[in-house]
Short mmCIF file of C-alpha atoms in Angstrom, two decimals:
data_model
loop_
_atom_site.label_atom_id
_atom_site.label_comp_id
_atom_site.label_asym_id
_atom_site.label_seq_id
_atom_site.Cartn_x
_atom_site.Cartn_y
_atom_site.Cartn_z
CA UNK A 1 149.03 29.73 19.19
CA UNK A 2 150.24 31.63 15.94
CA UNK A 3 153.72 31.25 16.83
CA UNK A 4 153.20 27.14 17.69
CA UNK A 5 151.07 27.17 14.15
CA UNK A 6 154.13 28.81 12.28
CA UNK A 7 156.92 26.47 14.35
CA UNK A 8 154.11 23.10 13.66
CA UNK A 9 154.33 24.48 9.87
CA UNK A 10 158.16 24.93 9.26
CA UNK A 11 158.87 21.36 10.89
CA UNK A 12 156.44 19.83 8.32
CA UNK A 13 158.24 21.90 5.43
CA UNK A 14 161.49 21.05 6.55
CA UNK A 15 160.71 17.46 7.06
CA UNK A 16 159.05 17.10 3.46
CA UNK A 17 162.52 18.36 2.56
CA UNK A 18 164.39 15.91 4.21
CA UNK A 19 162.02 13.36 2.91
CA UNK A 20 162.52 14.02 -0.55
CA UNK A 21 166.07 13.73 -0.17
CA UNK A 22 166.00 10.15 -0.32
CA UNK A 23 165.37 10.33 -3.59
CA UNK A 24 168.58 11.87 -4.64
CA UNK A 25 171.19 9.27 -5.89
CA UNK A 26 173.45 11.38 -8.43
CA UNK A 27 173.68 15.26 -9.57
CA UNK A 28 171.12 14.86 -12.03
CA UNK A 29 168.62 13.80 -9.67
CA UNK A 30 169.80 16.48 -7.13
CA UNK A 31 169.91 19.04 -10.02
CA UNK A 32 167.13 17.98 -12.27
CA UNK A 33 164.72 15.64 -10.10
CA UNK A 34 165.91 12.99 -12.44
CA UNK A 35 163.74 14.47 -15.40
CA UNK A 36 160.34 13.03 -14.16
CA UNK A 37 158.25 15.42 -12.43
CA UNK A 38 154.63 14.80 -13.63
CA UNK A 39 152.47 17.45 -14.78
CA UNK A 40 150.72 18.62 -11.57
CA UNK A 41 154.50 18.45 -9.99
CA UNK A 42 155.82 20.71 -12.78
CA UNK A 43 152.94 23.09 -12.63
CA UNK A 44 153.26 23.49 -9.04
CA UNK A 45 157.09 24.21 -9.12
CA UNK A 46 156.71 26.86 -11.82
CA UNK A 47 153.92 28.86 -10.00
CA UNK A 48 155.40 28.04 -6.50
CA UNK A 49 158.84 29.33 -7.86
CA UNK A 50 157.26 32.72 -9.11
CA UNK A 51 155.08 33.13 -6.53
CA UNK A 52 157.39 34.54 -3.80
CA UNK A 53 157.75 37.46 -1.01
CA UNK A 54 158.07 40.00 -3.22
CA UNK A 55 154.05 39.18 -5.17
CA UNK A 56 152.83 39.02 -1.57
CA UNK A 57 154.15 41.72 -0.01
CA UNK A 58 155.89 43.94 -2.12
CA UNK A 59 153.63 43.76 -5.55
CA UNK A 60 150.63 44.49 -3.41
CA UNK A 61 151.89 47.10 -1.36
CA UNK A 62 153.57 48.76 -4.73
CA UNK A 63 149.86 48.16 -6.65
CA UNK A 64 148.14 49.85 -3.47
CA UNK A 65 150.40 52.93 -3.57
CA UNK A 66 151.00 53.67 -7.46
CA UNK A 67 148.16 51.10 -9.16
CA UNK A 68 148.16 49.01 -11.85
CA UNK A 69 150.97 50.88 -14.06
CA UNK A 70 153.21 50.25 -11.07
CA UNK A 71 153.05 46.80 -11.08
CA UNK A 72 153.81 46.12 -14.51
CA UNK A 73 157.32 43.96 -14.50
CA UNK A 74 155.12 41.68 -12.20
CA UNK A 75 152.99 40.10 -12.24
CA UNK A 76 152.66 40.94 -16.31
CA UNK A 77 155.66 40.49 -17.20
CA UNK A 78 157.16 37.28 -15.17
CA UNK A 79 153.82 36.13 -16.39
CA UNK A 80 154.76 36.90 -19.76
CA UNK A 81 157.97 35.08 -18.99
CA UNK A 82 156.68 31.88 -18.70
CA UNK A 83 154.37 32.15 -21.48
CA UNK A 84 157.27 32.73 -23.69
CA UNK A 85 159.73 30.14 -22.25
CA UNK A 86 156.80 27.61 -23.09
CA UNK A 87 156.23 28.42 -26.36
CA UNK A 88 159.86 29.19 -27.49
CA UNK A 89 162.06 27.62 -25.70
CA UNK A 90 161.15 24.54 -23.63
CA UNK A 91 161.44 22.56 -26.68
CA UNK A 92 165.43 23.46 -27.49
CA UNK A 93 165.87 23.08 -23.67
CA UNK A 94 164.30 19.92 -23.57
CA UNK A 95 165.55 18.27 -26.37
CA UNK A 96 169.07 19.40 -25.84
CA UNK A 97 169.55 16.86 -22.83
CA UNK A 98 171.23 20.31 -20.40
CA UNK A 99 172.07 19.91 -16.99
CA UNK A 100 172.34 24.19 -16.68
CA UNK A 101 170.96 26.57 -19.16
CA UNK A 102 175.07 27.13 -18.94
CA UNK A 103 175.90 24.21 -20.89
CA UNK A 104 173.56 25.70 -23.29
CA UNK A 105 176.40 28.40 -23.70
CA UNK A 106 178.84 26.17 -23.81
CA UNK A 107 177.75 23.42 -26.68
CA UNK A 108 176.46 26.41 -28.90
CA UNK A 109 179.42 29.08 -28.41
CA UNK A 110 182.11 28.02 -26.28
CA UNK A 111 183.78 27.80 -22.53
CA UNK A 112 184.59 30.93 -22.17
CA UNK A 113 181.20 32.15 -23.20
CA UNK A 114 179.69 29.86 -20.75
CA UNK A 115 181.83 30.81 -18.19
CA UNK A 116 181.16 35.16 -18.76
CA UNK A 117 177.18 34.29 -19.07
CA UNK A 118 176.98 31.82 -16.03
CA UNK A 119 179.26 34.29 -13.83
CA UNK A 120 176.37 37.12 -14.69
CA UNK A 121 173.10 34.91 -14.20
CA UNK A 122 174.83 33.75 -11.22
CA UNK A 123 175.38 37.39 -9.81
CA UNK A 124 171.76 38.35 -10.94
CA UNK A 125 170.41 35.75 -8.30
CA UNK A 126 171.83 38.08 -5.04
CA UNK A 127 168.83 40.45 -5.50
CA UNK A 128 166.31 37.93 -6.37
CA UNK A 129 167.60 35.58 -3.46
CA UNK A 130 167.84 38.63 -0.64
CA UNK A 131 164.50 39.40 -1.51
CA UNK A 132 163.22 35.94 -0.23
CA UNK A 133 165.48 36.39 2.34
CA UNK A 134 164.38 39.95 3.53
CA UNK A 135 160.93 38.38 3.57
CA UNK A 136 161.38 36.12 5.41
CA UNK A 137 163.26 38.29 8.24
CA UNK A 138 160.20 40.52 7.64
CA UNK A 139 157.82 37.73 8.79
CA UNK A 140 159.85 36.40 12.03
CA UNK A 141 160.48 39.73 12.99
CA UNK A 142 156.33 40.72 12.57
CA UNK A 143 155.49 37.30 14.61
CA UNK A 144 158.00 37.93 17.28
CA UNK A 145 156.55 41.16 17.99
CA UNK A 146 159.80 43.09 17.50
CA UNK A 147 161.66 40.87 19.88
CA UNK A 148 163.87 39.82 16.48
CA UNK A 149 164.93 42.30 14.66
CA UNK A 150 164.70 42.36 10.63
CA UNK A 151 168.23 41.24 10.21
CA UNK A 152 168.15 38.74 13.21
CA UNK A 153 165.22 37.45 11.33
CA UNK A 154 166.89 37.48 8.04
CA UNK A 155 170.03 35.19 9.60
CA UNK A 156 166.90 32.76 11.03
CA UNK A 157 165.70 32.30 7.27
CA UNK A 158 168.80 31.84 5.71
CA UNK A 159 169.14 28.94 8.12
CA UNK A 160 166.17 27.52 7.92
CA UNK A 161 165.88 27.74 3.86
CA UNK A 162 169.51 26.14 3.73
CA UNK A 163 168.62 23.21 6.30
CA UNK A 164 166.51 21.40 3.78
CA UNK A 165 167.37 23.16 0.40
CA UNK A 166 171.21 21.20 0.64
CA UNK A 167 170.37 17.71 1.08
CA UNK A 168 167.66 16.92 -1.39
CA UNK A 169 168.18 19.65 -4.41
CA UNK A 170 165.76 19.50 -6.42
CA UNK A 171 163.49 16.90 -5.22
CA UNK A 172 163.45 18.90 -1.90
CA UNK A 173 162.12 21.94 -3.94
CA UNK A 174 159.48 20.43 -6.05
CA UNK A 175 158.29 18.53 -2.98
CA UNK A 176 157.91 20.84 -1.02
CA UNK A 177 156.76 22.85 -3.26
CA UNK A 178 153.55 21.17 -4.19
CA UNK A 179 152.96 21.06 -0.54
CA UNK A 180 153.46 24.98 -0.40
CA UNK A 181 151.15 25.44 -3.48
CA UNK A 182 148.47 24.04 -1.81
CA UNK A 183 148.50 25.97 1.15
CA UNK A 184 149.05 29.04 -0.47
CA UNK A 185 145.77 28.90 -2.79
CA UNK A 186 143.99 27.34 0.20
CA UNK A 187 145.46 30.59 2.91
CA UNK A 188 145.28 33.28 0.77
CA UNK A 189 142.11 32.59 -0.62
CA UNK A 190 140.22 32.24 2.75
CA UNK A 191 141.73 35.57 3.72
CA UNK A 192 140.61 37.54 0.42
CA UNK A 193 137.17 36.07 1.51
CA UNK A 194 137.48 37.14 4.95
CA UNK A 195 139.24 40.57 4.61
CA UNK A 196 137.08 41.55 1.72
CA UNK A 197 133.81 41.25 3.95
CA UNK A 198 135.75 43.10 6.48
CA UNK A 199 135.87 46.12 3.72
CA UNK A 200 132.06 45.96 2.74
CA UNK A 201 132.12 43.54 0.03
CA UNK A 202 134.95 42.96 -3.51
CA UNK A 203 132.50 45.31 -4.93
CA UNK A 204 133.38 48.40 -2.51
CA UNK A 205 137.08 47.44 -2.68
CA UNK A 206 137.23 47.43 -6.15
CA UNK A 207 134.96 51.02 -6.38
CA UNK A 208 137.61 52.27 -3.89
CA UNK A 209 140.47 51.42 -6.28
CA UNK A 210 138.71 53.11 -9.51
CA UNK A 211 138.08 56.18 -7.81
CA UNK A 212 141.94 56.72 -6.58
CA UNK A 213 142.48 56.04 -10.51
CA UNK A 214 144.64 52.70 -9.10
CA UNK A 215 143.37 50.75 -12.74
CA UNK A 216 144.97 53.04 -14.46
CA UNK A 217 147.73 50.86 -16.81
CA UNK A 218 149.46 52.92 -19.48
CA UNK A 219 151.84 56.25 -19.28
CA UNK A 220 149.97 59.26 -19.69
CA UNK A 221 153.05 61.11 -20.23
CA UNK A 222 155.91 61.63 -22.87
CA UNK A 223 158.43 59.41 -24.38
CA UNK A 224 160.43 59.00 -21.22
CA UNK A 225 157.83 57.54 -19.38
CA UNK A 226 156.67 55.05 -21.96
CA UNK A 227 159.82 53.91 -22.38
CA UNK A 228 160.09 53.31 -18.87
CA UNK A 229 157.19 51.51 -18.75
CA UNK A 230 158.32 49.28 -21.79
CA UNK A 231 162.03 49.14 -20.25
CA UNK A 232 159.86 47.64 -16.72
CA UNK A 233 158.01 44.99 -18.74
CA UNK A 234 161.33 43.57 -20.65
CA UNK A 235 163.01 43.43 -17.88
CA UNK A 236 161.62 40.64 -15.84
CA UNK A 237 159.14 39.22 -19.32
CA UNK A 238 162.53 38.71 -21.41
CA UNK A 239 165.33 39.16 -18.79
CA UNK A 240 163.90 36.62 -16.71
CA UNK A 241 164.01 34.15 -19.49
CA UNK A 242 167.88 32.76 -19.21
CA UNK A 243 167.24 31.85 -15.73
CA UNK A 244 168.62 28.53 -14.27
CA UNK A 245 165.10 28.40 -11.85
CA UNK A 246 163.02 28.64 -15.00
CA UNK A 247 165.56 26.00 -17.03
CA UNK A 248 165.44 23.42 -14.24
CA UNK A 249 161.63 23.29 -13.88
CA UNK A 250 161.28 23.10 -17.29
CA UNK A 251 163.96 20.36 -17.24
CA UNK A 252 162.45 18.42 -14.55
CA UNK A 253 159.41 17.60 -16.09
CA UNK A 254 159.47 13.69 -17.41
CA UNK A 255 158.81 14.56 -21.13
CA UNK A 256 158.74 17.72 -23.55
CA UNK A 257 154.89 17.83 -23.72
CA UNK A 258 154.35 17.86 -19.76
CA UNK A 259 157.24 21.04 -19.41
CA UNK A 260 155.40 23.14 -21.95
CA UNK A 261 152.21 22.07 -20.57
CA UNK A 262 153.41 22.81 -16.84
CA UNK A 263 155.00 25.69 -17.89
CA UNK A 264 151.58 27.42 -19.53
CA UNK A 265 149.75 26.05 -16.48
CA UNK A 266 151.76 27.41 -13.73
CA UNK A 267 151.92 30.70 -15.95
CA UNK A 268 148.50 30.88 -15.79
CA UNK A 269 147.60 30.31 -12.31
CA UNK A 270 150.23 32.73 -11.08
CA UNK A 271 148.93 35.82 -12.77
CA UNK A 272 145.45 35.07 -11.86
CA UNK A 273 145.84 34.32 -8.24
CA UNK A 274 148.70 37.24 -8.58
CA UNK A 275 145.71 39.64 -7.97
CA UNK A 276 144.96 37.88 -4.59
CA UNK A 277 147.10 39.33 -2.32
CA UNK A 278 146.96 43.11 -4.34
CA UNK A 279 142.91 42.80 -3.84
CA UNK A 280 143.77 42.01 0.04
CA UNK A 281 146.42 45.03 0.41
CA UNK A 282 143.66 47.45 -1.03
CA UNK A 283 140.83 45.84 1.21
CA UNK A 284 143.58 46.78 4.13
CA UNK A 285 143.81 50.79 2.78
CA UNK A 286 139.43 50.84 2.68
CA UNK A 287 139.25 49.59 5.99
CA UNK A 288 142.09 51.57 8.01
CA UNK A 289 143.05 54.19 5.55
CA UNK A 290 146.09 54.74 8.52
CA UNK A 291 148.23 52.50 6.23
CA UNK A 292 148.83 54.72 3.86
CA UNK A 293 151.48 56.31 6.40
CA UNK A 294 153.65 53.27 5.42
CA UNK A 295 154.27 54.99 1.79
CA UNK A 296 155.99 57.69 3.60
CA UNK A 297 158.42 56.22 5.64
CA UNK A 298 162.20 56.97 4.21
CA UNK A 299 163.32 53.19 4.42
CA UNK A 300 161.00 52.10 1.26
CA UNK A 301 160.35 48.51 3.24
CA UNK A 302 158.07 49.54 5.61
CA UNK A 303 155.53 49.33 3.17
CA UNK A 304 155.54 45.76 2.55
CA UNK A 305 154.27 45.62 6.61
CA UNK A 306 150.80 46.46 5.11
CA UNK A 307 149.56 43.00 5.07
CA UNK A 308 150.97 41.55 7.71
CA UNK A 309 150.11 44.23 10.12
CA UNK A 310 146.16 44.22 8.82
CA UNK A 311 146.14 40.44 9.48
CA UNK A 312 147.92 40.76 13.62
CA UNK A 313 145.61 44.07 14.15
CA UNK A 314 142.52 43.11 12.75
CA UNK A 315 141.74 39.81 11.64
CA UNK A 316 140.92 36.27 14.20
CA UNK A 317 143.70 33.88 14.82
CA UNK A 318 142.35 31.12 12.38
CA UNK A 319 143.13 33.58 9.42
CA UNK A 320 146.22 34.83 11.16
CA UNK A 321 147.66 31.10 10.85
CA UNK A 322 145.98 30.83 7.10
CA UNK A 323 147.36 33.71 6.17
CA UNK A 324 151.27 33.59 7.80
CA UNK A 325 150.85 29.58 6.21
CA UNK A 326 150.38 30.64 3.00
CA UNK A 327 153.56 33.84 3.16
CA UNK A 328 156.10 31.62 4.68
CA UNK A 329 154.86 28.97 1.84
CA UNK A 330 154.81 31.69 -1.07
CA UNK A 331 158.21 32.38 0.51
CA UNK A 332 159.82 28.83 1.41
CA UNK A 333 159.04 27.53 -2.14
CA UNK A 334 160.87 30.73 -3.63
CA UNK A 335 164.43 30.97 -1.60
CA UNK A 336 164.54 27.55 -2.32
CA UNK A 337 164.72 27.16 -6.14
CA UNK A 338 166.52 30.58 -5.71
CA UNK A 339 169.41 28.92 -3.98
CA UNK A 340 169.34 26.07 -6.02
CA UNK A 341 169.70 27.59 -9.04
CA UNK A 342 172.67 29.55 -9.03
CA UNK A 343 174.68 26.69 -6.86
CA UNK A 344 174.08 24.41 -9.92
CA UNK A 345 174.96 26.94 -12.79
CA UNK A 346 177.77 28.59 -10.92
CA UNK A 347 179.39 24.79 -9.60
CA UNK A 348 178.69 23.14 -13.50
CA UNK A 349 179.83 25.88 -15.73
CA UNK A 350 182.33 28.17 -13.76
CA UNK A 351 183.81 25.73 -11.51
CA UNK A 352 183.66 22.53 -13.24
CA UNK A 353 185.24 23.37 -16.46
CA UNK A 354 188.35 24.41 -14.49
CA UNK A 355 188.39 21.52 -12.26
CA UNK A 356 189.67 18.33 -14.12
CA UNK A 357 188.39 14.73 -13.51
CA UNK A 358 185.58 14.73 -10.91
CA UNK A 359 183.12 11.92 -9.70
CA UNK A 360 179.75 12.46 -9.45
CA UNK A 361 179.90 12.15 -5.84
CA UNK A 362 182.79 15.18 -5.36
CA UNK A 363 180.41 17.13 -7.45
CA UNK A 364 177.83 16.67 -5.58
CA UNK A 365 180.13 17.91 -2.47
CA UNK A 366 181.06 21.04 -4.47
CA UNK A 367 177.60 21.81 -5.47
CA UNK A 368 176.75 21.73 -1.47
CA UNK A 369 179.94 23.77 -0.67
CA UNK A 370 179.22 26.51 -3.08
CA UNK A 371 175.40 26.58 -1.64
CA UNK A 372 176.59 27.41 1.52
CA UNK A 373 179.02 30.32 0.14
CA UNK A 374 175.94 31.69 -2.01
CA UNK A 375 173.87 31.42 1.00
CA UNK A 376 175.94 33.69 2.99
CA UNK A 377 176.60 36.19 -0.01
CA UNK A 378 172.95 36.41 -0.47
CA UNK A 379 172.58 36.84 3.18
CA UNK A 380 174.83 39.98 3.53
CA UNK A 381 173.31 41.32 0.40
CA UNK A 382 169.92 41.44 2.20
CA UNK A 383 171.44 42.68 5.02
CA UNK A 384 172.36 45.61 3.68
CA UNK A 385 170.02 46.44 1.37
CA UNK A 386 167.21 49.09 1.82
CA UNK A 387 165.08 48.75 -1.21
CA UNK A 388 161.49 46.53 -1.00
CA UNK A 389 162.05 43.13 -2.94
CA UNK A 390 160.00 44.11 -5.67
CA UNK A 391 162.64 46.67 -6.75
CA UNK A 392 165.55 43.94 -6.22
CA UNK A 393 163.96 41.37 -7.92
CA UNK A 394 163.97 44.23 -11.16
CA UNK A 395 167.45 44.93 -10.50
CA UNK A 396 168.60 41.25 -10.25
CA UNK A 397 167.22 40.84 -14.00
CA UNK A 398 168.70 43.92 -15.53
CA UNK A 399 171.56 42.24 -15.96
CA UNK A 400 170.43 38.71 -17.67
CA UNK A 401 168.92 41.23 -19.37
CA UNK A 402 171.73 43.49 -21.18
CA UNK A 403 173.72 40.17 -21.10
CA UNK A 404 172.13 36.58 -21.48
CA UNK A 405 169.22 36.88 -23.85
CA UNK A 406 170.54 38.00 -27.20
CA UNK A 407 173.31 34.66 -26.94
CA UNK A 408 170.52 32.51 -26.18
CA UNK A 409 167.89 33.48 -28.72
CA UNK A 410 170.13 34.12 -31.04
CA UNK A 411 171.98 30.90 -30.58
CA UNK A 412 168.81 28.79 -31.17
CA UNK A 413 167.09 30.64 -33.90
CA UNK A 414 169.78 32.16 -35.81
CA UNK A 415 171.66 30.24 -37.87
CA UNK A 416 174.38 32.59 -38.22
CA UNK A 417 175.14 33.75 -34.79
CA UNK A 418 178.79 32.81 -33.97
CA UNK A 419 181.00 32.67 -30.53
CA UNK A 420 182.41 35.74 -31.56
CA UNK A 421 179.58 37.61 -31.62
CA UNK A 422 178.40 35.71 -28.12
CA UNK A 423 181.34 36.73 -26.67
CA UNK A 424 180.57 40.55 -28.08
CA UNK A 425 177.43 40.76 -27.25
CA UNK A 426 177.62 40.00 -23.32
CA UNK A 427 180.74 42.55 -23.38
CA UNK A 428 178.71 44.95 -25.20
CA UNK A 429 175.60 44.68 -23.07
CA UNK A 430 177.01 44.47 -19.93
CA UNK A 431 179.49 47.70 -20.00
CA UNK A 432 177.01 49.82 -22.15
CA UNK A 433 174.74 49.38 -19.36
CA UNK A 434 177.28 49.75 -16.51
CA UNK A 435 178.19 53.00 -17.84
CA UNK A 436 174.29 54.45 -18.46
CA UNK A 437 173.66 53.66 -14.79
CA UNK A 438 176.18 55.61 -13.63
CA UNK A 439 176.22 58.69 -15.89
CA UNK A 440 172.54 58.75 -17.23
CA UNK A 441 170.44 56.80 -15.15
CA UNK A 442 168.01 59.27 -15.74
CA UNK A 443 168.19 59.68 -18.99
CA UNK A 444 164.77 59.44 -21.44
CA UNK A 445 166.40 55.97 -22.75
CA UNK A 446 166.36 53.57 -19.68
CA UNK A 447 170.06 52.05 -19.22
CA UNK A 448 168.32 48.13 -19.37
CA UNK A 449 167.32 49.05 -23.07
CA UNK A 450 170.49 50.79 -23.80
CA UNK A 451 172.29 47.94 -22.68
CA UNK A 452 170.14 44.92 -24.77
CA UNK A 453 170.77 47.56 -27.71
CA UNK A 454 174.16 47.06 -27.79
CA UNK A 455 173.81 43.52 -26.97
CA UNK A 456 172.05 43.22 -30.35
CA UNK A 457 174.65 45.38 -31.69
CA UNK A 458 177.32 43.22 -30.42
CA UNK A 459 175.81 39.81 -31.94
CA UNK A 460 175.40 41.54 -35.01
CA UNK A 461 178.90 42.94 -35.62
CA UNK A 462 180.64 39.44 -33.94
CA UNK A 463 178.89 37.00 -36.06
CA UNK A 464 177.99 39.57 -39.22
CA UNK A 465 181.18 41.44 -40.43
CA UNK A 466 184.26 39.35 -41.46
CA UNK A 467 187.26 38.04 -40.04
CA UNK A 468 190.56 37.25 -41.33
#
């Protein structure tokens, strides 16, 4: 029955998909939903979006082995993301009329400083994309009861994400998405309920968690670890910031007020119902404390099987289907937008500019083309990857990081800033922190904050000293 449930469930999703497809009549409906989400729309793509495989599985597995101060690049600080994208920059993106947060690049610098920051947002999507992947190769391979392996189940993903991601764009992702977001706050809640009465009550999960010292937040120790603390934060609550994902939901919405509002709202329902699936992954430890064997196992996946395993082992098959529901929706909504995103930055503002004359409809071709190609590079990426997807998705936006943020700021609140010191500052950030991963990766300074040091460095001496 859980395997017809999960097969009933993915025909729905895909068909929603296919659905919204009709809706797409150029690239900026396909890219942009035509600018005219509504509010609840807009607010469901944001949260959907950043609500993924990696907050399920991965941020409550990593919360349940090294507590709260683990856990701080998310859900804090893709919370803090969003926060700051609506109060700082929705407004510039909105009012800009941008197809990509590329073209952003592009009308304040220049092409070739589009081109350099689109190739590197473009590139930091593998990790964040694999991880949705991985997840989802995770979950066929957990229903299947081992009959598919993880990367058999990986290659079943990909397919099914790109089936109904390439025909409607973006009006296949916010659609769907909405759908998704229901079913996720409607699965995951009914399991909290049910697996917390399992444990003895919130109350004796939450006593359990105090006493291993798992609320502990902030470093205890020296400089080195504070900075890495800090260095974990920044990376995903300003890396994450010159994302295409983020840009396009905030694009989509029908007016400026509704993408700010949407953005705040969606902000705030993610980090609160973050805690949801971290409450259930401790509830799992105080009521088999066997899965703590997971934290040992040399491939650093395994421990993202906490969940899942509880709910097979332990749990009835009504919350088995509300629970797998609600992953493959936390994860469907995700690889979605994380496909789209880079297909439209990489196809407008690496390929275009070098293309000529194009219609709109050999665009839209391209744009399809190069989603298929990104699909398979994100597909051998997971494949060969060993790390757990909350330590990809921090890797994919180390380099937005040391690259993309000091242009973009810069270019919309400092007068000054010139393409020069763009171009300097993505060269800058990107090499400095190149070279500190692979000669001082361990070094007190983290290499992310190395890297957006000289990125500020680079702005500074490009737009700042003179030129003949």
């Amino acid at each position: 029955m859980l395997v017809a449930s999960v097969v009933v469930y993915l025909i729905v999703t895909i068909a929603i998909g296919l659905w919204a497809a009709k809706r797409v009549h150029n690239s900026k409906d396909y890219l942009v939903a035509g600018r005219s989400l509504p509010l609840y729309m807009s607010a469901a793509t944001v949260f959907a979006t950043w609500f993924g495989a990696e907050t399920v599985l991965s941020v409550s597995a990593t919360f349940a082995k090294d507590g709260l101060g683990g856990i701080i690049a998310d859900p804090f600080g893709s919370s803090f993301c969003l926060v700051f994208v609506a109060l700082f920059f929705a407004r510039a993106f909105y009012r800009m009329d941008l197809l990509t947060i590329g073209d952003f690049y592009r009308k304040r610098y220049s092409k070739p400083v589009e081109v350099v920051t689109a190739v590197a947002i473009t590139a930091s999507y593998l990790g964040w994309t694999s991880a949705q992947l991985t997840a989802l190769g995770l979950v066929f391979s957990v229903l299947s009861g081992g009959s598919l392996s993880l990367e058999q189940g990986i290659m079943l993903g990909a397919v099914i994400v790109l089936g109904y991601t390439i025909w409607g764009g973006m009006w296949s992702v916010a659609m769907t998405d909405l759908f998704q977001s229901v079913i996720i706050l409607i699965g995951l809640g009914a399991v909290a309920w049910l697996v917390g009465e399992m444990a003895g009550g919130p109350g004796k999960v939450m006593a359990a968690a105090a006493e291993a010292g798992k609320f502990e937040f902030f470093p205890k120790a020296g400089a080195k670890e504070w900075l890495a603390f800090l260095a974990a934060w920044m990376t995903l609550a300003i890396g994450s910031i010159p994302q295409q994902d983020v840009f396009q939901r905030v694009t989509s919405a029908k007016d400026e007020k509704t993408a700010i509002a949407g953005c705040l709202t969606g902000a705030g329902v993610y980090f609160v119902f973050a805690f949801v699936p971290i409450f259930i992954a401790y509830a799992a430890l105080v009521i088999d404390p066997g899965y703590a064997k997971l934290f040992a196992n040399e491939d650093a996946r395994e421990i993202q099987r906490i969940l899942p395993n509880l709910i097979l082992e332990r749990t009835p098959m009504w919350a088995q289907v509300m629970f797998f529901g609600a992953l493959l929706s936390a994860i469907l909504s995700t690889a979605s937008g994380a496909l789209m995103a880079p297909t439209a930055l990489f196809t407008e503002n690496v390929i275009r500019p070098f293309s000529g004359g194009m219609s709109d409809r050999q665009f839209m071709l391209l744009l399809r083309t190069v989603l298929v190609t990104f699909t398979l590079a994100a597909l051998l990426f997971a494949l060969n990857s060993k790390s757990t997807m909350y330590e990809m998705v921090q890797n994919a936006y180390k380099v937005t990081l040391v690259s993309c943020i000091v242009p973009l700021a810069a270019g919309i609140y400092w007068k000054r800033a010139t393409n020069v010191g763009a171009a300097l500052s993505v060269v800058f950030g990107l090499v400095s922190w190149g070279i500190a991963e692979l000669v001082a990766a361990d070094a007190t300074v983290p290499p992310q904050l190395a890297g957006l040091a000289f990125s500020i460095l680079g702005m500074l001496l490009g737009s700042l000293v003179p030129r003949r």
